[in-house]
Amino acid sequence: MSALGAAGSLFRPLGAAAEEEEEEAAGEAQEPQPPAEIESLCMACLSRGVTRLLLTRIPFFREVIVSSFACGTCGWANAEIQSAGRIQDRGVRYTLAVRTQQDLNREVVKTDCATARIPELEFEIPAFSQKGALTTIEGIIDRAIVGLEQDQPARKETDPGVAGQIDEFILRLKHLKEVEKAFTFVLDDPSGNSFVENPHAPRRDEGLVVAHYKRSAQQAAMLGIQEDESDEKSVEPADDLRNEVLQFNTNCPECNAPAETNMKLVQIPHFKEVIIMATNCEACGHRTNEVKSGGAIEPLGTKITLHVTDLSDMTRDLLKSETCGVEIPELEFELGMGALGGKFTTLEGLLKDIQTLVEKNPFTLGDSCTPGRAEKLSVFSRKLQQILDGQLCVHFVMDDPAGNSYLQNVYAPEEDPELCVEHYERSFEQNEELGLNDMKTEDYETEKASSEQ
């Protein structure tokens, strides 16, 4: 219990972190938290070793637990990483086309519930078959090779045929590291806590596709959670919801303490109704807000392009839904759908959120960041600040396949000369991400009756 208490104290409240920043600004240097050390049993030689636990917050990944074990008797060592934060609302799937040796060096955060696949070899590392790790794509392949080679000597004695097939497969895995031919690496994490590095950040990575999806019932059961089944409960009329702020109990996403979430139905002029949700934690002071669309998916997607020419454009209200992507062509910057969540803010507020997201990316800080990448991010931050100061004219593009995003027209109901709104037919891939391809809303009862007969 004492060890757990000591480890729990390493998660510092947000208010305490703010006080420490003020002290550092006044010249009072703060020493980093040392890792907790726990004496534990070595599973190799059954002697006593030391396990070190470091509980820390990494920007973009929330809390993680970095643990390592070392045995002074036999020299055996082990290291792993686990997510200490909550399970995300949606799962995530990374699909990377590995074409060069540099792609093998991409850093990867793989949780224990993530599945890694290489379709060309029909190779899969199932969920919960390995511990979580902070590694590279080459490291994942090496780890798989070591696991396959582990029992080969005994297998060659008992079943030479199977051992020969495994040797051939190990050889194919080793050839992958030479990248003589391009292959695909897929990392699928229902918890949403895995990550594959984009070395071209903040620009778009043409070889990496990131997709966020809703978990299935089987995936939710695998994670030990239960999907909300309260859809059939009756709700109050919409007129009452517009005039009332609803409250319900939740847990703080930072410290997991009980907190209250406020929910309000709001009508946006010249657009539609949205649901604004705000959470305020009294334990750690953390505040968060999120916007959900109050309507259905529109028949057509929407692409909104604003030519930013004046500082006054920063005050335009905007609604960015969860399915909306953001692009600034002049900076070669693209923010995929699902990033930053839904937001109801101003153009200035969204640009500042993007600036914070780029600057606090863990792979752009410390030893993980190369000098060239740091310089590119520094140039990008300066240009973004010039946009915020009204010194740089750019085109700001919001592309929402669901059609539920909005950017204020300051000349309404007249046309805005700097604002262009386009409606377009969604592609098959966009419908697939929104879950529309498998949705049948006509004659489904007739089809069900015929299948039963």
Coordinates of C-alpha atoms in Angstrom, one line a residue:
M1 CA 0.0 0.0 0.0
S2 CA 2.8 2.4 0.8
A3 CA 4.4 1.8 -2.6
L4 CA 1.1 2.4 -4.3
G5 CA 0.6 5.6 -2.3
A6 CA 4.1 6.8 -3.3
A7 CA 3.4 6.1 -7.0
G8 CA 0.0 7.8 -6.8
S9 CA 1.5 11.0 -5.5
L10 CA 3.6 11.4 -8.7
F11 CA 0.5 12.5 -10.6
R12 CA 0.5 16.1 -9.6
P13 CA -2.7 18.2 -9.7
L14 CA -3.0 20.9 -12.5
G15 CA -3.0 23.7 -9.9
A16 CA 0.3 22.4 -8.3
A17 CA 1.9 22.3 -11.8
A18 CA 0.9 25.9 -12.4
E19 CA 2.4 27.0 -9.1
E20 CA 5.7 25.2 -10.0
E21 CA 5.8 27.0 -13.4
E22 CA 5.4 30.3 -11.5
E23 CA 8.2 29.4 -9.2
E24 CA 10.5 28.4 -12.1
A25 CA 9.7 31.8 -13.8
A26 CA 10.9 33.5 -10.5
G27 CA 14.2 31.6 -10.7
E28 CA 13.4 28.8 -8.3
A29 CA 14.5 25.6 -10.2
Q30 CA 12.5 22.5 -9.5
E31 CA 14.0 19.0 -9.5
P32 CA 12.3 16.3 -11.5
Q33 CA 10.4 13.6 -9.7
P34 CA 12.6 10.5 -9.3
P35 CA 11.2 7.1 -10.3
A36 CA 9.7 4.8 -7.6
E37 CA 11.8 1.7 -6.9
I38 CA 10.1 -1.5 -5.8
E39 CA 12.0 -4.7 -4.9
S40 CA 10.5 -7.6 -6.9
L41 CA 11.2 -11.2 -8.0
C42 CA 13.2 -12.0 -11.1
M43 CA 11.3 -14.5 -13.2
A44 CA 14.6 -15.7 -14.8
C45 CA 16.6 -16.8 -11.8
L46 CA 14.1 -16.3 -8.9
S47 CA 16.5 -13.8 -7.2
R48 CA 15.6 -10.3 -6.1
G49 CA 15.7 -7.5 -8.6
V50 CA 14.5 -3.8 -8.7
T51 CA 11.5 -2.5 -10.6
R52 CA 11.5 1.2 -11.4
L53 CA 8.2 3.0 -12.1
L54 CA 8.0 6.5 -13.6
L55 CA 4.5 8.0 -13.8
T56 CA 4.5 11.0 -16.1
R57 CA 2.3 13.1 -18.3
I58 CA 3.3 13.2 -22.0
P59 CA 1.6 15.9 -24.1
F60 CA -0.8 14.4 -26.6
F61 CA -0.7 10.9 -24.8
R62 CA -1.9 12.1 -21.4
E63 CA -0.5 9.9 -18.6
V64 CA 1.8 7.0 -19.2
I65 CA 3.6 4.6 -16.8
V66 CA 7.2 3.7 -17.9
S67 CA 8.5 0.7 -16.0
S68 CA 11.8 -1.2 -16.1
F69 CA 13.1 -4.2 -14.3
A70 CA 16.8 -5.2 -13.7
C71 CA 18.2 -8.2 -11.9
G72 CA 21.7 -7.8 -10.5
T73 CA 22.2 -11.5 -10.2
C74 CA 21.6 -12.8 -13.7
G75 CA 21.5 -9.5 -15.6
W76 CA 18.0 -10.0 -17.1
A77 CA 16.3 -6.7 -17.9
N78 CA 12.9 -5.7 -19.2
A79 CA 11.1 -2.5 -20.0
E80 CA 7.5 -1.6 -21.0
I81 CA 5.1 1.3 -21.2
Q82 CA 1.4 1.4 -20.2
S83 CA -1.3 4.0 -20.6
A84 CA -2.3 5.4 -17.2
G85 CA -5.1 7.6 -18.7
R86 CA -8.6 6.8 -19.6
I87 CA -9.6 4.8 -22.7
Q88 CA -10.4 7.2 -25.5
D89 CA -13.9 7.7 -26.9
R90 CA -12.9 6.1 -30.3
G91 CA -10.4 3.6 -31.5
V92 CA -7.6 4.5 -33.9
R93 CA -6.1 2.7 -36.8
Y94 CA -2.7 3.7 -38.4
T95 CA -1.9 2.5 -41.9
L96 CA 1.7 3.2 -43.0
A97 CA 3.3 2.4 -46.4
V98 CA 6.9 1.5 -45.5
R99 CA 9.0 2.4 -48.5
T100 CA 12.5 3.4 -47.1
Q101 CA 14.8 2.6 -44.3
Q102 CA 13.8 5.9 -42.6
D103 CA 10.2 4.6 -42.3
L104 CA 11.5 1.7 -40.2
N105 CA 12.9 4.3 -37.7
R106 CA 9.5 5.9 -37.1
E107 CA 8.8 5.9 -33.4
V108 CA 5.7 3.9 -32.3
V109 CA 3.7 3.8 -29.1
K110 CA 2.0 0.4 -29.0
T111 CA -0.2 -0.4 -26.1
D112 CA -0.8 -4.0 -24.9
C113 CA -4.4 -4.0 -26.4
A114 CA -3.2 -2.9 -29.9
T115 CA -2.9 -5.3 -32.9
A116 CA -0.1 -4.9 -35.4
R117 CA -0.4 -6.4 -38.9
I118 CA 1.7 -6.8 -42.0
P119 CA -0.9 -7.8 -44.7
E120 CA 1.7 -8.8 -47.3
L121 CA 3.0 -11.6 -45.1
E122 CA -0.4 -12.3 -43.5
F123 CA 1.4 -11.7 -40.2
E124 CA -0.4 -10.4 -37.1
I125 CA 0.6 -9.7 -33.5
P126 CA -2.7 -10.1 -31.6
A127 CA -3.8 -7.8 -28.8
F128 CA -2.6 -8.6 -25.3
S129 CA 0.1 -11.0 -26.7
Q130 CA 2.9 -8.4 -25.9
K131 CA 3.4 -5.8 -23.3
G132 CA 3.1 -2.1 -24.3
A133 CA 6.2 -0.6 -25.7
L134 CA 7.7 2.7 -26.9
T135 CA 9.8 1.5 -29.9
T136 CA 10.1 1.7 -33.7
I137 CA 8.7 -0.3 -36.5
E138 CA 12.0 -2.1 -36.9
G139 CA 11.9 -2.8 -33.1
I140 CA 8.4 -4.4 -33.5
I141 CA 9.7 -6.7 -36.2
D142 CA 12.8 -7.6 -34.2
R143 CA 10.6 -8.3 -31.2
A144 CA 8.5 -10.7 -33.3
I145 CA 11.6 -12.4 -34.6
V146 CA 12.9 -13.0 -31.1
G147 CA 9.5 -14.4 -30.0
L148 CA 9.4 -16.9 -33.0
E149 CA 13.0 -18.0 -32.4
Q150 CA 12.5 -18.6 -28.7
D151 CA 11.3 -22.2 -28.9
Q152 CA 12.9 -23.2 -32.2
P153 CA 15.6 -25.6 -30.7
A154 CA 12.9 -27.7 -28.9
R155 CA 10.5 -27.5 -31.9
K156 CA 13.2 -28.8 -34.3
E157 CA 13.4 -31.9 -32.1
T158 CA 9.7 -32.6 -31.8
D159 CA 8.3 -31.2 -35.1
P160 CA 11.0 -30.5 -37.7
G161 CA 8.4 -29.7 -40.4
V162 CA 6.8 -26.9 -38.5
A163 CA 10.2 -25.6 -37.3
G164 CA 11.3 -25.4 -41.0
Q165 CA 8.2 -23.4 -41.9
I166 CA 8.9 -21.0 -39.0
D167 CA 12.5 -20.6 -40.1
E168 CA 11.3 -19.6 -43.6
F169 CA 8.9 -17.1 -42.1
I170 CA 11.6 -15.6 -39.9
L171 CA 13.8 -15.1 -42.9
R172 CA 10.9 -13.3 -44.7
L173 CA 10.6 -11.0 -41.6
K174 CA 14.3 -10.2 -41.7
H175 CA 14.1 -9.4 -45.4
L176 CA 11.4 -6.8 -44.6
K177 CA 14.1 -4.8 -42.7
E178 CA 16.1 -4.4 -45.9
V179 CA 13.0 -2.7 -47.5
E180 CA 13.8 -4.2 -50.9
K181 CA 10.0 -4.0 -51.6
A182 CA 7.4 -1.7 -50.0
F183 CA 5.1 -3.2 -47.5
T184 CA 2.2 -2.0 -45.3
F185 CA 2.3 -1.7 -41.5
V186 CA -1.1 -1.5 -39.7
L187 CA -1.5 -0.6 -36.0
D188 CA -5.1 -1.0 -34.7
D189 CA -5.9 0.1 -31.2
P190 CA -9.5 0.0 -29.9
S191 CA -8.4 2.0 -26.8
G192 CA -7.2 4.9 -29.0
N193 CA -3.9 5.3 -27.1
S194 CA -1.4 4.0 -29.7
F195 CA 0.6 6.3 -32.0
V196 CA 2.8 6.2 -35.1
E197 CA 5.2 9.1 -35.7
N198 CA 4.8 11.6 -38.5
P199 CA 8.3 12.7 -39.3
H200 CA 7.0 15.5 -41.6
A201 CA 4.9 17.2 -38.9
P202 CA 3.3 19.6 -39.1
R203 CA 2.9 18.8 -42.7
R204 CA 0.7 16.0 -44.0
D205 CA 2.4 12.5 -44.3
E206 CA 1.4 11.0 -47.7
G207 CA 2.4 7.5 -46.6
L208 CA 0.4 7.5 -43.3
V209 CA -3.4 7.2 -43.0
V210 CA -5.0 7.7 -39.6
A211 CA -8.6 6.6 -39.1
H212 CA -10.7 6.9 -35.9
Y213 CA -13.6 4.5 -35.5
K214 CA -16.4 3.5 -33.1
R215 CA -15.6 0.3 -31.2
S216 CA -17.6 -2.8 -31.7
A217 CA -19.3 -4.6 -28.9
Q218 CA -16.6 -7.3 -29.0
Q219 CA -13.8 -4.7 -28.7
A220 CA -15.5 -3.0 -25.9
A221 CA -15.8 -6.3 -24.0
M222 CA -12.1 -7.0 -24.7
L223 CA -11.2 -3.7 -23.0
G224 CA -13.5 -4.4 -20.1
I225 CA -15.9 -1.6 -20.7
Q226 CA -19.6 -1.6 -21.5
E227 CA -21.1 0.5 -24.3
D228 CA -23.9 3.0 -23.3
E229 CA -27.2 1.4 -24.0
S230 CA -29.4 4.2 -22.8
D231 CA -30.5 5.3 -26.3
E232 CA -34.0 4.0 -25.9
K233 CA -34.7 6.1 -22.8
S234 CA -37.2 8.9 -23.3
V235 CA -36.0 12.4 -23.5
E236 CA -37.6 15.7 -22.8
P237 CA -39.0 17.9 -25.7
A238 CA -36.4 19.9 -27.5
D239 CA -38.1 23.2 -26.4
D240 CA -37.3 22.4 -22.8
L241 CA -33.7 21.4 -23.6
R242 CA -33.0 24.8 -25.2
N243 CA -34.0 26.6 -22.0
E244 CA -32.3 24.3 -19.5
V245 CA -28.7 23.3 -18.7
L246 CA -28.5 19.6 -18.0
Q247 CA -26.0 18.1 -15.5
F248 CA -24.7 14.6 -15.1
N249 CA -21.9 12.9 -13.2
T250 CA -18.7 11.9 -14.9
N251 CA -15.0 11.4 -14.1
C252 CA -12.3 14.0 -14.7
P253 CA -10.2 13.0 -17.8
E254 CA -7.0 14.2 -16.0
C255 CA -7.2 13.0 -12.4
N256 CA -10.2 10.6 -12.7
A257 CA -11.9 12.3 -9.7
P258 CA -15.8 12.6 -9.7
A259 CA -16.9 15.7 -11.7
E260 CA -20.0 17.3 -13.2
T261 CA -20.6 17.8 -16.9
N262 CA -22.9 20.5 -18.1
M263 CA -24.8 20.1 -21.4
K264 CA -26.7 22.7 -23.3
L265 CA -28.6 22.7 -26.6
V266 CA -27.7 25.9 -28.6
Q267 CA -29.0 27.3 -31.8
I268 CA -26.3 28.8 -34.1
P269 CA -27.7 31.6 -36.3
H270 CA -27.8 30.7 -40.0
F271 CA -26.8 27.1 -39.2
K272 CA -28.3 24.5 -37.0
E273 CA -28.5 23.2 -33.4
V274 CA -25.4 21.9 -31.6
I275 CA -24.8 20.4 -28.1
I276 CA -22.1 22.1 -26.0
M277 CA -20.7 19.9 -23.2
A278 CA -18.4 21.4 -20.5
T279 CA -16.6 19.6 -17.6
N280 CA -15.1 21.4 -14.6
C281 CA -13.1 19.3 -12.0
E282 CA -13.0 20.8 -8.5
A283 CA -10.3 18.4 -7.5
C284 CA -7.5 19.4 -10.0
G285 CA -9.0 22.5 -11.6
H286 CA -9.1 20.9 -15.1
R287 CA -11.6 22.3 -17.5
T288 CA -12.6 21.0 -20.9
N289 CA -15.4 21.6 -23.4
E290 CA -16.7 19.7 -26.4
V291 CA -19.2 20.3 -29.1
K292 CA -21.5 17.6 -30.6
S293 CA -23.7 18.1 -33.7
G294 CA -27.4 18.2 -32.7
G295 CA -28.5 16.9 -36.1
A296 CA -28.0 14.0 -38.5
I297 CA -25.2 13.6 -41.1
E298 CA -26.0 15.9 -44.1
P299 CA -26.7 14.4 -47.5
L300 CA -23.6 16.3 -48.9
G301 CA -20.2 17.0 -47.5
T302 CA -19.2 20.7 -46.9
K303 CA -15.9 22.4 -47.7
I304 CA -15.5 25.9 -46.3
T305 CA -12.6 28.1 -47.6
L306 CA -11.8 31.5 -45.9
H307 CA -9.3 33.9 -47.3
V308 CA -7.8 35.4 -44.2
T309 CA -6.9 39.0 -45.1
D310 CA -7.4 41.0 -41.9
L311 CA -6.9 40.7 -38.2
S312 CA -10.6 41.0 -37.7
D313 CA -11.0 37.5 -39.3
M314 CA -9.6 36.0 -36.1
T315 CA -12.8 36.9 -34.3
R316 CA -15.1 34.8 -36.6
D317 CA -17.0 32.2 -34.8
L318 CA -16.6 28.6 -36.0
L319 CA -17.9 25.2 -35.2
K320 CA -15.5 22.3 -35.9
S321 CA -17.1 18.9 -35.7
E322 CA -15.3 15.7 -34.8
T323 CA -15.4 14.7 -38.5
C324 CA -13.9 17.9 -39.8
G325 CA -10.4 18.3 -41.2
V326 CA -8.4 21.6 -41.3
E327 CA -5.9 22.6 -43.9
I328 CA -3.7 25.7 -44.5
P329 CA -2.3 25.2 -48.0
E330 CA 0.3 28.0 -47.7
L331 CA 1.9 26.3 -44.7
E332 CA 1.5 22.8 -46.2
F333 CA -0.4 21.9 -43.0
E334 CA -3.3 19.5 -42.6
L335 CA -5.1 18.4 -39.5
G336 CA -7.0 15.1 -39.9
M337 CA -10.5 14.4 -38.8
G338 CA -10.8 13.4 -35.2
A339 CA -7.9 15.6 -34.0
L340 CA -8.8 18.2 -31.3
G341 CA -12.3 16.8 -31.2
G342 CA -15.4 19.0 -31.7
K343 CA -15.0 22.7 -30.8
F344 CA -17.2 25.8 -30.8
T345 CA -14.7 28.7 -30.7
T346 CA -13.2 31.5 -32.8
L347 CA -10.7 31.2 -35.7
E348 CA -8.0 32.6 -33.3
G349 CA -8.9 30.0 -30.6
L350 CA -8.6 27.1 -33.1
L351 CA -5.3 28.3 -34.5
K352 CA -3.9 28.7 -30.9
D353 CA -5.1 25.1 -30.2
I354 CA -3.2 23.9 -33.3
Q355 CA -0.1 25.8 -32.2
T356 CA -0.3 24.2 -28.7
L357 CA -0.8 20.7 -30.2
V358 CA 2.3 21.1 -32.5
E359 CA 4.6 22.6 -29.8
K360 CA 3.7 20.0 -27.2
N361 CA 4.1 16.9 -29.4
P362 CA 6.4 14.5 -27.4
F363 CA 8.3 13.6 -30.6
T364 CA 9.3 17.2 -31.1
L365 CA 10.9 17.6 -27.6
G366 CA 14.1 16.3 -25.9
D367 CA 16.2 13.6 -27.4
S368 CA 13.5 12.4 -29.8
C369 CA 13.7 15.6 -31.9
T370 CA 16.3 16.0 -34.6
P371 CA 17.8 19.5 -35.3
G372 CA 16.2 19.6 -38.7
R373 CA 12.8 18.8 -37.4
A374 CA 13.0 21.3 -34.6
E375 CA 13.9 24.0 -37.1
K376 CA 10.9 23.1 -39.3
L377 CA 8.6 23.3 -36.4
S378 CA 10.1 26.6 -35.3
V379 CA 9.5 28.1 -38.7
F380 CA 5.9 26.7 -38.7
S381 CA 5.2 28.3 -35.3
R382 CA 6.5 31.7 -36.4
K383 CA 4.3 31.6 -39.5
L384 CA 1.3 30.6 -37.4
Q385 CA 1.9 33.5 -35.1
Q386 CA 2.1 35.8 -38.1
I387 CA -1.3 34.6 -39.1
L388 CA -2.6 35.3 -35.6
D389 CA -1.1 38.8 -35.7
G390 CA -2.7 39.5 -39.0
Q391 CA 0.7 39.8 -40.8
L392 CA 0.3 36.8 -43.2
C393 CA -2.6 36.2 -45.6
V394 CA -3.5 32.6 -46.0
H395 CA -6.5 30.3 -47.0
F396 CA -8.1 28.5 -44.1
V397 CA -10.0 25.4 -45.3
M398 CA -12.5 23.3 -43.3
D399 CA -13.5 20.0 -44.9
D400 CA -16.3 18.1 -43.2
P401 CA -17.6 15.0 -45.0
A402 CA -20.6 15.0 -42.5
G403 CA -21.5 18.6 -43.3
N404 CA -21.8 19.6 -39.7
S405 CA -19.1 22.3 -39.5
Y406 CA -19.6 26.1 -39.7
L407 CA -17.7 29.3 -40.2
Q408 CA -19.3 32.6 -39.5
N409 CA -20.3 34.9 -42.4
V410 CA -19.9 38.4 -41.0
Y411 CA -21.9 39.8 -43.9
A412 CA -25.0 37.5 -43.4
P413 CA -27.5 37.3 -44.9
E414 CA -25.5 38.8 -47.8
E415 CA -22.6 36.9 -49.4
D416 CA -19.1 37.1 -47.9
P417 CA -16.6 37.9 -50.6
E418 CA -13.8 36.1 -48.7
L419 CA -15.8 33.0 -47.8
C420 CA -16.5 30.1 -50.1
V421 CA -18.8 27.3 -49.1
E422 CA -18.9 24.2 -51.4
H423 CA -21.1 21.1 -51.1
Y424 CA -19.9 17.9 -52.6
E425 CA -20.7 14.2 -53.0
R426 CA -18.8 12.1 -50.5
S427 CA -16.4 9.4 -51.8
F428 CA -16.7 5.7 -50.9
E429 CA -13.8 6.0 -48.4
Q430 CA -15.4 9.0 -46.6
N431 CA -18.8 7.1 -46.4
E432 CA -16.9 4.1 -45.0
E433 CA -15.3 6.2 -42.2
L434 CA -18.7 7.7 -41.3
G435 CA -20.2 4.2 -41.3
L436 CA -22.7 4.9 -44.0
N437 CA -21.9 2.2 -46.5
D438 CA -23.3 -0.6 -44.3
M439 CA -26.3 1.5 -43.2
K440 CA -29.7 0.5 -44.8
T441 CA -32.7 2.7 -44.2
E442 CA -35.1 1.5 -46.9
D443 CA -36.8 -1.9 -47.3
Y444 CA -34.8 -3.3 -44.5
E445 CA -37.8 -5.0 -43.0
T446 CA -38.6 -6.8 -46.2
E447 CA -35.0 -8.0 -46.6
K448 CA -35.0 -9.2 -43.0
A449 CA -38.2 -11.2 -43.5
S450 CA -36.9 -12.8 -46.7
S451 CA -33.7 -13.9 -45.1
E452 CA -35.6 -15.5 -42.2
Q453 CA -37.7 -17.5 -44.7

